[in-house]
Amino acid sequence: MGLILSGCGGGGSSGSTPTPTPAPATAPTGLYAVPSAEALSVADVQAVIAHAAAEASARHLPGVIAVTDRVGNVLAVFRMTGARATAVTSPAPNGANIDAQNLTIPAEAGAIAKAVTGAYLSSSGNAFSTRTASQIVQQNFPPGSSTLGLESGPLFGVQFSQLPCSDLAARYGASGSAALIGPKRSPLGLSADPGGFPLYKNGVVVGGIGVMADGAYGFDANSIDIDNDPEEAIALAGTLGFEAPESVRADHVYVDGTQLRYTDIAYTGLIATGAASYATTDPALGSLVAVRGYAAAVIIVGTAYGSEASGVRAATTSEFSNRDAFVLTDGAGSDRFPIRAGTDAGDVATPLTATETRAILEEAFTVMSRARAQIRQPLDSRAQVTISLVDTRGAVLGIVRSPDAPLFGTDVSLQKARTAAFMSGKNAAQQLLADPSSDVQHFVAATRTFLKGPNALTGATAFTDRAGGLLSRPHFPDGEVARPNGPLSRPIAQFNPLSTGLQSALVLTNLAQHLGFVTGASVSDTPQRCTFIPDASAGQNRLQNGLQIFPGSVPIYRGTTLVGAVGVSGDGIDQDDMIGFLGLAYAGTRVGGIGNAPLAIRADNVVVDLGDAQVRLRYVNCPFAPFLDTSTQNVCTGL
């Protein structure tokens, strides 16, 4: 345990003149193509390992190679002879290492996290690598010395998702029909360290490969230049025969005019020659290893995404009226998160009903199916996301997703929903002050000082993740280097993607517990309960899978009373905002009694006085030309 803990120590805002609420659109039918049932075989996994190991051998850099399927099952972990046993995470710029900075971690944990990231961030419409992840999670987008002053990455904070403590993530070791259901957790959340790629068969993402070899687990701080990263080369070699279609790779996707990055190593830059076979790899170059909590020392067959066994399948008509809807399943036919009423009757006079929950999820799904995607190819594809809904205690009242939405958005949409409900609730400050960590506690005073409001975080303001996220940036306003950090962030001199602020401070103990379990230093794993704030009810934590700090959520109100929140993730952040915001507005029209927060209490009424400037928070930001079926603009105005 000492080894593990050694380093611990836009437009569309809601403030415009109200206009008549448009009627909800008619629900579409059969608008999405369902990915074909593809999966990695044992021979496929062997080929991936053999190609990666051959490249590592040619580069004289033995490493650990992990392969997962699309829903995160670890199909194999191969340790090459002479590979480093551990890696060290990136230190803080000022040397004051806290959270996950400068930690010694098992190399297997890093490799698995990279493989999960490649699989989870990708779909039939986009192929993202861990280098892509690195580009979109840092304090400037794109990161680099010449881009200081630009706003933070669009998925800033997503690295603290798929956490090993998440209650949504399934765990290795279940028996029977639940054995292979996903999404599975990651030992380190999502990775920004180059060396992880998705794997494809017949244009369908079927998994990911991750490589840990150089002893350093971090991120690319400058995406402007071209790196010669051996780990990335080794992992890229592992994709031979399972390459992402060229047309959907990240470098064909643009965000705010910036071209995303897929790899700095071309296939022509690989140096291994000759055919690679598993027969000449194991045991000549290494052997399969077991990883506690993730895999035995064998190769297993991947599950076909969309099957009952994978844990993600098409919804039945009784589960959702939207024909394209997918749900999470227990492997035995039952929806893991069926639509239900709120559980918070002790806190809310009139909790959400099951009818209201259904209306919000179905209307948001309909908005998504009309929306123009940001991160998918070809252009003018439909957006694909996961939508989660919670009550004020963070209890899941329903989750629905489109057929090919990236897997990462499942856990993230739930994080976003819970974060909006938590930050907008009357108990936020009280619960943070009750956390055993003085570091967590100090963020309450910091927020109240920054906002010049002694009652901040007591339910007077409706917070979206966009609003709370702005307070979580290492510069406020976002990107302005002459400004101080937001009150929920680390100062820039101490900040990196492994230490973001309140978000990372809340789960530090959980990460340490889990890594101790993986290495065998601890008998017990971290519970399926992130953070140590008090439970809202028996066994229910308001932030049970962690806090999220990038846009895509709205709180739900009945008049002036908070009753829950909806979170959306899987496409561009403005698309995520719009789907939740409009879906809730349309649901209010459909069933009455519920809707978005009253204008007077939304976070975009909060003006931060910086002395020489006053900065207004944002509530939501909806995209330009948002829909495929109409040319209407400013669709969120007045709602």
XYZ file of C-alpha atoms in Angstrom:
639
model
C 0.000 0.000 0.000
C 2.923 2.295 0.646
C 3.948 1.832 -2.997
C 0.479 2.792 -4.207
C -0.012 5.735 -1.871
C 3.526 7.102 -2.190
C 2.353 10.106 -4.166
C -0.873 10.830 -2.298
C -0.750 13.680 -0.145
C -22.131 30.176 -26.391
C -25.503 30.660 -27.656
C -28.731 29.005 -26.566
C -28.562 30.194 -22.977
C -31.854 30.324 -21.186
C -31.801 34.022 -20.383
C -33.541 35.252 -23.543
C -37.074 36.593 -23.933
C -39.556 33.702 -23.586
C -41.250 32.437 -26.715
C -44.035 29.881 -27.071
C -42.936 26.364 -26.291
C -42.962 24.219 -29.467
C -44.929 21.002 -29.417
C -42.903 17.803 -28.997
C -41.979 16.151 -32.268
C -43.519 12.854 -33.308
C -41.321 9.978 -32.196
C -39.345 8.481 -35.090
C -39.222 4.785 -35.894
C -36.281 2.765 -37.107
C -33.946 5.684 -37.814
C -30.719 4.071 -36.645
C -28.699 1.194 -38.041
C -27.940 -1.406 -35.400
C -24.289 -2.564 -35.418
C -23.888 -6.098 -36.703
C -23.103 -8.814 -34.178
C -19.307 -8.977 -34.288
C -16.937 -10.201 -31.596
C -13.281 -11.051 -31.079
C -12.479 -14.778 -31.141
C -9.604 -16.395 -29.258
C -7.639 -16.475 -32.527
C -8.351 -12.766 -33.021
C -7.031 -11.904 -29.570
C -3.966 -14.039 -30.190
C -3.301 -12.143 -33.422
C -3.616 -8.774 -31.662
C -1.153 -9.844 -28.967
C 1.274 -11.360 -31.465
C 1.457 -8.233 -33.631
C 1.868 -5.922 -30.633
C 4.528 -8.138 -29.050
C 6.445 -8.363 -32.323
C 6.581 -4.571 -32.575
C 7.630 -4.278 -28.931
C 10.365 -6.837 -29.483
C 11.592 -5.015 -32.588
C 11.775 -1.812 -30.552
C 13.494 -3.572 -27.635
C 10.759 -2.343 -25.309
C 8.882 -5.237 -23.686
C 5.505 -4.260 -22.331
C 2.163 -5.333 -20.954
C -0.570 -5.786 -23.574
C -4.272 -5.806 -22.674
C -7.212 -6.586 -24.961
C -10.865 -5.928 -24.122
C -14.163 -6.338 -25.922
C -16.494 -3.399 -26.602
C -18.250 -3.613 -23.230
C -14.998 -3.762 -21.271
C -14.480 -7.462 -20.583
C -10.733 -8.077 -20.367
C -10.109 -10.840 -22.903
C -6.401 -11.226 -22.172
C -3.439 -9.581 -20.476
C -0.013 -10.545 -21.825
C 3.176 -9.643 -19.960
C 6.329 -9.715 -22.036
C 9.510 -10.985 -20.451
C 11.388 -8.054 -18.955
C 8.415 -5.683 -18.993
C 8.271 -3.080 -16.249
C 6.019 -4.087 -13.366
C 4.858 -0.576 -12.578
C 4.390 2.890 -14.007
C 4.309 6.326 -12.405
C 1.581 8.838 -13.126
C 2.488 12.392 -14.171
C 3.509 14.726 -11.333
C 2.014 18.120 -10.556
C 3.697 21.050 -12.314
C 4.710 22.557 -8.974
C 5.642 19.250 -7.333
C 2.763 19.364 -4.842
C 1.519 15.919 -5.830
C -2.025 15.131 -4.735
C -4.959 13.080 -5.978
C -3.674 10.681 -8.687
C -0.451 12.592 -9.408
C 2.946 10.879 -9.088
C 1.407 7.561 -8.065
C 3.049 4.201 -8.663
C 0.527 1.944 -10.372
C 0.592 -1.629 -11.692
C 1.482 -1.682 -15.399
C -1.458 -4.019 -16.006
C -3.850 -1.365 -14.653
C -2.521 1.187 -17.132
C -2.777 -1.218 -20.071
C -6.361 -2.198 -19.214
C -7.393 1.454 -18.798
C -5.988 2.280 -22.239
C -7.786 -0.645 -23.884
C -11.079 0.264 -22.210
C -10.662 3.865 -23.366
C -10.143 2.898 -27.008
C -13.208 0.664 -26.931
C -15.486 2.984 -24.930
C -14.825 6.235 -26.794
C -15.449 4.646 -30.212
C -18.409 3.554 -32.320
C -19.248 2.774 -35.943
C -19.267 6.529 -36.549
C -16.088 7.561 -34.714
C -12.811 5.929 -33.751
C -11.026 7.647 -30.867
C -7.729 6.612 -29.264
C -6.119 7.523 -25.957
C -4.235 10.215 -27.875
C -7.626 11.643 -28.859
C -8.628 11.497 -25.207
C -5.466 13.358 -24.233
C -6.330 16.158 -26.630
C -9.852 16.728 -25.302
C -9.398 16.566 -21.495
C -6.765 19.214 -20.803
C -6.894 22.844 -19.683
C -6.528 24.193 -23.241
C -7.972 22.830 -26.455
C -5.899 21.823 -28.250
C -3.207 21.499 -25.575
C 0.128 23.118 -26.344
C 2.383 26.021 -25.428
C 1.017 28.072 -28.332
C -2.631 27.626 -27.315
C -2.562 29.195 -23.863
C -5.651 31.333 -23.489
C -7.960 28.908 -25.254
C -10.780 27.214 -23.360
C -10.446 23.737 -21.926
C -11.066 20.527 -23.830
C -14.678 19.625 -24.639
C -14.523 16.455 -22.521
C -12.575 18.059 -19.678
C -13.014 15.738 -16.688
C -14.176 12.636 -18.566
C -11.013 10.850 -17.413
C -12.654 10.487 -13.993
C -15.411 8.230 -15.306
C -15.777 4.435 -15.593
C -14.250 4.497 -12.102
C -13.570 1.236 -10.259
C -16.020 2.361 -7.543
C -18.909 3.070 -9.944
C -22.235 1.457 -9.098
C -23.181 1.408 -12.795
C -20.060 -0.472 -13.924
C -20.258 -4.256 -13.843
C -17.428 -6.199 -12.199
C -15.377 -9.196 -13.246
C -16.141 -12.380 -11.362
C -19.923 -12.500 -11.590
C -21.363 -15.930 -12.270
C -23.941 -17.233 -14.688
C -25.635 -14.946 -17.187
C -24.177 -11.815 -15.542
C -20.565 -12.879 -16.101
C -19.888 -10.867 -19.249
C -22.375 -8.020 -19.044
C -21.003 -4.508 -19.392
C -20.101 -1.798 -19.265
C -17.227 -3.034 -17.105
C -15.184 -0.650 -14.974
C -11.645 0.581 -15.585
C -8.945 0.422 -12.889
C -7.912 4.039 -13.558
C -10.911 5.582 -15.295
C -10.407 6.680 -18.885
C -6.820 7.102 -20.043
C -5.151 10.069 -21.759
C -1.821 8.267 -22.185
C -1.098 7.425 -25.856
C -0.976 3.679 -26.458
C -4.641 2.697 -26.590
C -6.757 2.065 -29.716
C -10.137 0.612 -30.652
C -10.333 -2.676 -32.554
C -12.772 -3.165 -35.456
C -14.216 -6.056 -37.458
C -16.188 -5.326 -40.611
C -16.546 -1.680 -39.619
C -17.886 -2.484 -36.157
C -15.973 -1.665 -32.990
C -15.380 -4.923 -31.094
C -12.901 -3.915 -28.413
C -9.677 -2.161 -27.614
C -5.959 -2.694 -27.108
C -3.797 -0.976 -24.494
C -0.026 -1.095 -24.000
C 2.035 -0.104 -20.979
C 5.798 -0.293 -21.529
C 7.724 2.897 -20.763
C 6.986 3.213 -17.041
C 5.207 6.578 -17.386
C 1.413 6.964 -17.290
C 0.360 10.452 -18.260
C -0.805 12.493 -21.243
C 0.496 14.423 -24.231
C 0.832 18.027 -23.057
C 1.429 19.297 -26.600
C -0.782 17.967 -29.368
C 0.582 20.519 -31.845
C 3.763 18.562 -32.565
C 4.198 14.979 -33.774
C 5.529 12.458 -31.244
C 7.416 9.228 -31.773
C 5.802 7.275 -28.947
C 6.903 3.611 -28.793
C 3.862 2.567 -26.756
C 1.593 4.024 -29.395
C 3.500 2.152 -32.118
C 3.202 -1.135 -30.233
C -0.530 -0.678 -29.710
C -1.060 0.404 -33.321
C 0.701 -2.763 -34.480
C -1.796 -4.733 -32.422
C -4.624 -3.307 -34.522
C -3.280 -4.838 -37.760
C -6.170 -6.717 -39.289
C -8.532 -4.929 -36.897
C -7.938 -1.344 -38.002
C -10.540 1.357 -37.510
C -12.068 2.393 -40.831
C -9.987 5.298 -42.063
C -13.048 7.491 -42.690
C -14.182 7.494 -39.032
C -10.810 7.943 -37.325
C -10.517 10.955 -35.072
C -8.502 12.943 -37.579
C -11.649 13.112 -39.737
C -13.594 14.724 -36.876
C -13.452 18.462 -36.151
C -14.548 20.174 -32.942
C -14.838 23.983 -33.004
C -12.679 23.947 -36.121
C -9.913 21.865 -34.528
C -8.974 18.554 -36.123
C -8.829 15.762 -33.575
C -5.838 13.417 -33.395
C -5.921 9.637 -33.762
C -2.262 8.636 -33.863
C 1.158 10.184 -34.322
C 2.485 6.877 -35.675
C 1.576 5.805 -39.203
C 1.192 2.146 -40.091
C 4.116 2.670 -42.449
C 6.165 3.696 -39.400
C 5.931 0.266 -37.767
C 9.247 -1.544 -37.785
C 8.403 -5.197 -37.095
C 8.846 -7.278 -40.228
C 7.598 -10.728 -41.141
C 4.487 -12.567 -40.063
C 3.585 -12.511 -36.382
C 2.006 -15.588 -34.844
C 0.908 -16.402 -31.339
C 2.734 -19.729 -31.542
C 6.042 -17.838 -31.698
C 4.929 -15.286 -29.075
C 3.883 -17.367 -26.067
C 6.093 -18.411 -24.306
C 8.997 -17.100 -26.395
C 8.232 -13.419 -25.672
C 6.176 -13.665 -22.498
C 3.015 -15.163 -21.050
C -0.570 -14.486 -20.104
C -1.072 -13.141 -16.589
C -3.994 -12.846 -14.213
C -5.053 -9.412 -12.972
C -7.018 -9.409 -9.767
C -10.496 -8.018 -10.331
C -10.192 -8.159 -14.121
C -8.906 -11.336 -15.742
C -7.550 -14.847 -15.324
C -4.362 -15.935 -17.096
C -6.296 -17.163 -20.140
C -7.733 -15.778 -23.359
C -11.512 -15.562 -23.503
C -13.903 -14.857 -26.362
C -15.380 -11.369 -26.644
C -19.099 -10.770 -26.397
C -21.042 -9.365 -29.341
C -22.286 -5.898 -28.425
C -26.073 -5.715 -28.611
C -26.604 -9.264 -27.382
C -28.248 -10.102 -24.081
C -24.942 -11.497 -22.858
C -23.160 -8.176 -23.474
C -25.426 -6.307 -21.091
C -26.587 -3.848 -23.763
C -29.512 -4.743 -26.034
C -32.498 -3.389 -27.916
C -35.388 -2.373 -25.681
C -38.701 -4.164 -25.802
C -41.838 -2.171 -26.650
C -42.906 -2.373 -23.009
C -39.600 -0.861 -21.885
C -39.570 2.091 -24.341
C -41.887 3.248 -27.088
C -38.954 4.511 -29.171
C -38.198 1.726 -31.637
C -34.481 2.534 -31.678
C -34.025 2.455 -27.904
C -31.389 0.291 -26.237
C -31.155 -0.511 -22.517
C -28.707 -2.041 -20.074
C -29.622 -5.603 -19.175
C -28.625 -8.088 -16.485
C -27.800 -10.835 -18.985
C -30.939 -12.757 -18.090
C -33.487 -10.600 -19.895
C -34.261 -7.889 -17.342
C -33.564 -4.173 -17.717
C -31.020 -3.213 -15.027
C -32.466 0.291 -14.705
C -36.173 0.104 -15.545
C -38.328 3.219 -15.548
C -39.662 3.934 -12.078
C -40.886 6.709 -9.787
C -38.669 8.782 -7.517
C -37.460 7.269 -4.253
C -37.117 10.584 -2.411
C -40.569 10.986 -0.850
C -38.932 11.835 2.462
C -37.233 14.850 0.894
C -39.624 15.953 -1.866
C -43.337 16.566 -1.389
C -44.250 15.184 -4.823
C -41.490 13.005 -6.300
C -41.245 12.223 -9.991
C -43.776 9.659 -11.151
C -42.959 6.774 -13.457
C -45.097 8.478 -16.120
C -43.008 11.648 -15.832
C -39.760 9.688 -15.929
C -40.884 7.910 -19.088
C -41.932 11.173 -20.723
C -38.571 12.848 -20.080
C -36.501 9.909 -21.345
C -38.664 9.331 -24.420
C -38.830 13.009 -25.369
C -35.080 13.423 -24.915
C -34.535 10.340 -27.068
C -36.722 11.886 -29.774
C -34.715 15.124 -29.685
C -31.519 13.082 -30.040
C -32.869 11.222 -33.064
C -33.522 14.528 -34.843
C -30.205 16.108 -33.867
C -27.205 16.518 -36.139
C -24.171 14.719 -34.689
C -20.959 16.574 -33.828
C -18.451 13.718 -33.527
C -19.742 11.149 -36.017
C -18.905 10.418 -39.641
C -20.256 10.760 -42.235
C -21.331 14.360 -41.817
C -25.031 14.849 -41.093
C -25.247 11.604 -39.159
C -27.788 11.490 -36.338
C -26.524 12.087 -32.818
C -26.160 8.992 -30.625
C -26.055 9.291 -26.840
C -27.013 7.733 -23.538
C -29.647 9.471 -21.396
C -29.878 8.910 -17.632
C -32.416 10.219 -15.133
C -32.116 10.377 -11.346
C -34.076 11.701 -8.384
C -32.673 14.086 -5.773
C -31.014 11.226 -3.904
C -29.127 10.085 -7.002
C -31.251 6.948 -7.406
C -31.485 5.853 -11.056
C -35.020 6.146 -12.408
C -34.169 5.027 -15.940
C -31.444 4.850 -18.592
C -31.888 4.687 -22.355
C -29.382 4.849 -25.214
C -29.280 4.735 -28.989
C -28.005 1.596 -30.757
C -24.440 2.745 -31.490
C -23.776 5.380 -28.835
C -20.219 5.212 -27.448
C -20.085 3.149 -24.252
C -18.294 5.799 -22.203
C -21.423 7.957 -22.232
C -23.368 5.423 -20.179
C -21.466 5.984 -16.943
C -20.861 9.653 -17.793
C -24.533 10.478 -18.430
C -25.338 9.094 -14.989
C -22.494 11.104 -13.442
C -23.811 14.241 -15.124
C -27.378 13.683 -13.917
C -26.265 13.042 -10.365
C -23.939 16.055 -10.405
C -26.706 18.417 -11.543
C -29.084 17.091 -8.874
C -26.382 17.291 -6.199
C -25.129 20.784 -7.057
C -28.691 22.126 -7.322
C -29.833 20.479 -4.100
C -30.162 21.926 -0.637
C -27.720 19.391 0.841
C -24.633 19.986 -1.327
C -22.620 22.123 1.092
C -23.716 20.127 4.114
C -22.693 16.832 2.528
C -19.326 18.085 1.290
C -18.570 19.453 4.755
C -19.399 16.015 6.180
C -16.833 14.269 3.976
C -13.920 13.035 6.138
C -11.381 14.740 3.865
C -10.467 18.301 4.815
C -9.441 18.757 1.192
C -12.991 18.014 0.046
C -14.418 20.228 2.773
C -12.383 23.275 1.754
C -14.141 23.509 -1.616
C -17.299 24.746 0.139
C -15.599 27.787 1.644
C -13.714 28.385 -1.605
C -16.974 28.419 -3.570
C -18.719 30.736 -1.141
C -15.792 33.143 -1.146
C -15.509 33.080 -4.927
C -19.223 33.671 -5.482
C -19.418 36.098 -2.552
C -22.396 34.159 -1.308
C -22.435 32.579 2.179
C -25.396 30.401 1.177
C -23.906 28.956 -2.008
C -24.554 25.248 -2.557
C -27.742 25.219 -0.493
C -30.295 24.856 -3.282
C -30.897 28.521 -4.125
C -29.339 28.117 -7.598
C -30.097 25.555 -10.293
C -26.780 24.211 -11.582
C -26.179 22.355 -14.816
C -22.888 20.581 -15.433
C -21.981 23.421 -17.796
C -22.336 25.947 -14.964
C -20.602 23.813 -12.353
C -17.954 22.889 -14.886
C -17.001 26.531 -15.382
C -16.308 26.728 -11.644
C -14.116 23.615 -12.033
C -11.620 25.069 -14.521
C -8.044 26.033 -13.574
C -8.727 29.486 -15.022
C -11.910 31.499 -14.617
C -13.155 32.530 -17.119
C -12.168 29.297 -18.832
C -8.819 29.637 -20.592
C -7.924 33.195 -19.532
C -4.421 32.605 -18.182
C -4.226 35.812 -16.157
C -7.195 34.728 -14.047
C -7.357 32.593 -10.899
C -8.709 29.075 -10.825
C -12.384 28.387 -10.338
C -13.294 27.472 -6.744
C -13.878 23.784 -7.556
C -10.524 23.417 -9.388
C -6.888 23.076 -8.440
C -4.697 26.129 -9.147
C -3.018 25.872 -12.549
C 0.419 25.370 -10.956
C -0.873 22.229 -9.281
C -3.332 21.094 -11.931
C -3.085 18.321 -14.479
C -5.656 15.815 -15.798
C -4.871 13.510 -12.863
C -5.804 16.183 -10.319
C -8.733 18.350 -11.358
C -10.064 19.562 -8.005
C -13.203 18.544 -6.148
C -13.892 15.905 -8.792
C -10.644 14.029 -8.127
C -10.484 14.763 -4.391
C -13.821 13.007 -3.850
C -12.555 9.649 -5.189
C -8.883 9.573 -4.144
C -9.477 7.081 -1.339
C -11.550 4.859 -3.635
C -8.725 4.724 -6.190
C -6.175 3.864 -3.515
C -8.431 1.127 -2.118
C -8.882 -0.408 -5.549
C -5.224 -0.343 -6.568
C -4.370 -1.950 -3.245
C -6.825 -4.714 -4.093
C -5.427 -5.183 -7.605
C -1.871 -5.554 -6.319
C -2.871 -7.837 -3.449
C -1.850 -5.311 -0.810
C -5.465 -5.158 0.371
C -7.960 -7.982 0.870
C -10.932 -5.741 0.155
C -11.856 -3.920 -3.034
C -13.390 -0.450 -3.056
C -17.182 -0.647 -2.680
C -19.584 0.207 -5.510
C -19.909 3.641 -3.998
C -17.660 6.507 -5.052
C -17.003 9.344 -2.542
C -17.363 9.390 1.230
C -20.077 12.004 1.565
C -22.990 10.776 3.722
C -25.602 8.528 2.172
C -28.840 10.193 1.077
C -30.673 7.042 2.125
C -29.583 3.559 3.143
C -27.128 2.332 0.508
C -27.676 5.322 -1.798
C -25.014 7.976 -2.282
C -25.874 11.109 -4.252
C -22.582 10.835 -6.201
C -22.300 7.055 -6.216
C -20.315 6.897 -9.468
C -18.457 10.189 -9.045
C -18.751 13.860 -10.009
C -18.611 15.061 -13.622
C -17.568 18.539 -14.792
C -18.281 18.916 -18.507
C -21.638 19.899 -20.055
C -24.678 17.744 -20.697
C -27.181 17.883 -17.830
C -30.148 19.832 -16.491
C -31.917 19.656 -13.129
C -35.654 18.860 -13.147
C -38.125 21.064 -11.283
C -41.740 20.871 -10.227
C -42.438 24.574 -9.947
C -39.613 25.844 -7.735
C -38.875 22.430 -6.212
C -35.980 20.278 -7.388
C -37.170 16.727 -8.108
C -34.296 15.200 -10.087
C -31.962 15.656 -13.047
C -31.294 14.282 -16.515
C -27.800 13.665 -17.934
C -26.778 13.121 -21.557
C -23.451 11.967 -22.991
C -22.028 10.547 -26.196
C -21.856 13.357 -28.744
C -20.793 17.004 -28.806
C -21.305 18.838 -25.531
C -23.737 21.341 -27.071
C -25.751 18.442 -28.494
C -25.736 16.809 -25.039
C -26.980 20.056 -23.472
C -29.738 20.468 -26.040
C -31.035 16.907 -25.819
C -31.520 17.119 -22.069
C -32.821 20.697 -22.036
C -35.345 20.304 -24.863
C -36.296 16.777 -23.844
C -37.288 18.042 -20.414
C -39.171 21.023 -21.851
C -41.100 18.781 -24.256
C -41.870 16.295 -21.487
C -43.352 19.131 -19.464
C -45.614 19.960 -22.374
C -46.562 16.294 -22.710
C -47.441 15.506 -19.080
C -47.538 18.878 -17.297
C -46.187 19.749 -13.880
C -42.455 19.376 -14.543
C -39.872 21.263 -16.510
C -36.613 23.141 -16.561
C -35.631 25.326 -13.629
C -37.448 28.659 -13.320
C -35.525 31.402 -15.117
C -34.946 33.334 -11.910
C -32.900 30.619 -10.206
C -30.818 29.314 -13.109
C -27.057 29.553 -12.781
C -26.804 32.039 -15.640
C -28.143 34.631 -13.187
C -24.925 34.254 -11.190
C -22.425 36.988 -12.000
C -18.902 36.550 -10.624
C -17.143 39.780 -9.711
C -13.446 39.515 -10.582
C -12.692 43.084 -9.652
C -11.833 44.323 -13.117
C -14.494 42.234 -14.850
C -17.831 40.597 -14.213
C -18.455 37.143 -15.650
C -21.829 35.445 -15.951
C -22.100 31.661 -15.640
C -23.721 29.654 -18.434
C -26.720 27.352 -18.042
C -26.941 25.490 -21.351
C -25.482 26.045 -24.793
C -27.359 24.688 -27.795
C -25.675 24.121 -31.201
C -26.081 25.983 -34.464
C -28.157 24.220 -37.154
C -29.028 21.548 -34.617
C -31.567 19.423 -36.469
C -31.570 17.310 -39.609
C -35.296 17.775 -40.275
C -35.537 21.569 -39.997
C -33.367 24.630 -40.552
C -34.658 26.270 -37.369
C -32.012 28.022 -35.262
C -31.986 29.131 -31.605
C -34.122 26.161 -30.617
C -33.468 26.573 -26.887
C -34.427 30.254 -26.713
C -37.072 31.051 -24.149
C -37.560 27.566 -22.729
